[in-house]
Tab-separated table of C-alpha atoms in Angstrom:
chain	number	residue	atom	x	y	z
Y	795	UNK	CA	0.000	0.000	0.000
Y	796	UNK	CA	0.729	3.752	-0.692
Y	797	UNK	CA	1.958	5.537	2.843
Y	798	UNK	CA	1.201	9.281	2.869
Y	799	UNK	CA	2.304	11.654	5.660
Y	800	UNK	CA	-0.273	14.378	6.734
Y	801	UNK	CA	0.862	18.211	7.221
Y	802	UNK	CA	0.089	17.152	11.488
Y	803	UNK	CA	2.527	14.142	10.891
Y	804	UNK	CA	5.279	15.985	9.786
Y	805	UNK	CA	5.095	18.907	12.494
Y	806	UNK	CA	4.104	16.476	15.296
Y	807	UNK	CA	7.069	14.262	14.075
Y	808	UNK	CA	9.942	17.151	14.077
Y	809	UNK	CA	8.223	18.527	17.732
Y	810	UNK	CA	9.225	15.115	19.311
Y	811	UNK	CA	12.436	14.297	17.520
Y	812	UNK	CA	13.893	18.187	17.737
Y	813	UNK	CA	13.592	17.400	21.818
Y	814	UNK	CA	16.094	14.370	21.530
Y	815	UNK	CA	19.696	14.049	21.018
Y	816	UNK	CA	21.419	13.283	18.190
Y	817	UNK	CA	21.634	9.639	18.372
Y	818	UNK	CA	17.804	8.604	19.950
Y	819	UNK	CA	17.276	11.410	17.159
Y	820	UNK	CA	18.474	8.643	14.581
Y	821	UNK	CA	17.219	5.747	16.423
Y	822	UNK	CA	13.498	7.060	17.042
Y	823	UNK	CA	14.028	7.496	12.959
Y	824	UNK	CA	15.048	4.517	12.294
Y	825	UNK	CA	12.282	2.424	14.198
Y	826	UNK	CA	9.624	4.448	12.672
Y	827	UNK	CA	10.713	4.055	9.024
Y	828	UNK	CA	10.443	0.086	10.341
Y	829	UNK	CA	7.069	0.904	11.762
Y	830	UNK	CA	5.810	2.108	8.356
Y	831	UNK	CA	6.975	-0.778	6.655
Y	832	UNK	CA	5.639	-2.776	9.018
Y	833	UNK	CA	2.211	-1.454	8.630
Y	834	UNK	CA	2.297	-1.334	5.005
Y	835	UNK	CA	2.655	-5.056	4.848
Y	836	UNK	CA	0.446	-5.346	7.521
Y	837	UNK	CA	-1.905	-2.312	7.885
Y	838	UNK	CA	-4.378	-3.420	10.345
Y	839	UNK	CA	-1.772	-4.628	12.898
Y	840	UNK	CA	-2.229	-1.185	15.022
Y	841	UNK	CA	-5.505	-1.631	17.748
Y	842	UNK	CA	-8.420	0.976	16.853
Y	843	UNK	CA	-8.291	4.349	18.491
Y	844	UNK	CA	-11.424	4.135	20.712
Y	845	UNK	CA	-14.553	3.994	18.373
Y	846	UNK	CA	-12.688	5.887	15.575
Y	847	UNK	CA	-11.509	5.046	11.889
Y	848	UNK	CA	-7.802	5.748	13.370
Y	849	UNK	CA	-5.177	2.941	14.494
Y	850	UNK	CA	-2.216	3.154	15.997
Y	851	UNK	CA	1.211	1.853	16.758
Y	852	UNK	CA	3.632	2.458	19.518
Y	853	UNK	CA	7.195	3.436	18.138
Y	854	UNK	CA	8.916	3.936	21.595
Y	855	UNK	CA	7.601	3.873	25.120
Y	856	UNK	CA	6.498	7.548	24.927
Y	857	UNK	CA	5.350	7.547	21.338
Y	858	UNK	CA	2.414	6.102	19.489
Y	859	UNK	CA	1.874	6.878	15.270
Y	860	UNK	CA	-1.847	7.181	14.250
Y	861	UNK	CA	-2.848	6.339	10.998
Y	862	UNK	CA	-5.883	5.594	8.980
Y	863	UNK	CA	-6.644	3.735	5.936
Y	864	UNK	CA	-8.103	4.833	3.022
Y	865	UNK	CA	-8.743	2.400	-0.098
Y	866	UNK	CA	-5.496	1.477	-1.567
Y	867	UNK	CA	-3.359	4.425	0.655
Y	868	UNK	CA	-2.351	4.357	4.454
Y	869	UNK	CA	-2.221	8.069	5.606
Y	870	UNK	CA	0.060	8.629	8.578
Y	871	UNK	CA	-1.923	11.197	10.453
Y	872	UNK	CA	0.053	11.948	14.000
Y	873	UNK	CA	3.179	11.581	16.156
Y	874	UNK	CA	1.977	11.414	19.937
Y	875	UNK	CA	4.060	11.899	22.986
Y	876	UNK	CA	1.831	10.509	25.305
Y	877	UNK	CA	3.137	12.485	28.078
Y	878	UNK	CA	0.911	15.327	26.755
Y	879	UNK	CA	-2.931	15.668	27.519
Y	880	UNK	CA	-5.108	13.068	26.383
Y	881	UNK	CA	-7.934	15.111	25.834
Y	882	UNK	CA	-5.815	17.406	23.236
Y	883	UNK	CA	-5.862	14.063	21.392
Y	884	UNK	CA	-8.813	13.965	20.966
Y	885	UNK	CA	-8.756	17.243	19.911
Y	886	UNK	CA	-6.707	16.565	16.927
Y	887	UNK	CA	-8.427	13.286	15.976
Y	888	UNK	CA	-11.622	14.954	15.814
Y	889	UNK	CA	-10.659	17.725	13.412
């Protein structure tokens, strides 16, 4: 399957890796390219977000991706740091 990143993805990825250093930089990188690849083969692997169309994957103990699938193309929608407010979450997923 196709993997798109959303604008959210991108900016929510760069917030989390810009507050690491250089080498968990590379390895938080390097295990979510695997993640992707993962889910590509494999796209329903990640547990449904509550009653929504998202799923998601956990990347590191801190981080989950969100993603949704649409047809024939797997849209990466968020980075969370689940350190921050779950209600903001919601938030985001609801827009």
């Amino acid at each position: 399957m196709k993997i798109k990143l959303t604008e959210t993805a991108e900016k929510s990825y760069y917030e989390i890796v810009r507050k690491y250093t250089e080498k968990k930089a590379a390895e938080f990188s390097k295990t979510t390219f695997s993640v992707i690849r993962i889910i590509s083969d494999n796209n329903k692997i990640g547990p449904r977000h509550q009653k929504t169309l998202y799923r998601k994957f956990l990347i590191s103990n801190q981080v989950y991706l969100f993603y949704k699938i649409e047809i024939d193309i797997i849209y990466v929608v968020l980075f969370w740091d689940n350190k921050r407010n779950p209600l903001i979450l919601d938030v985001i997923l609801s827009s």
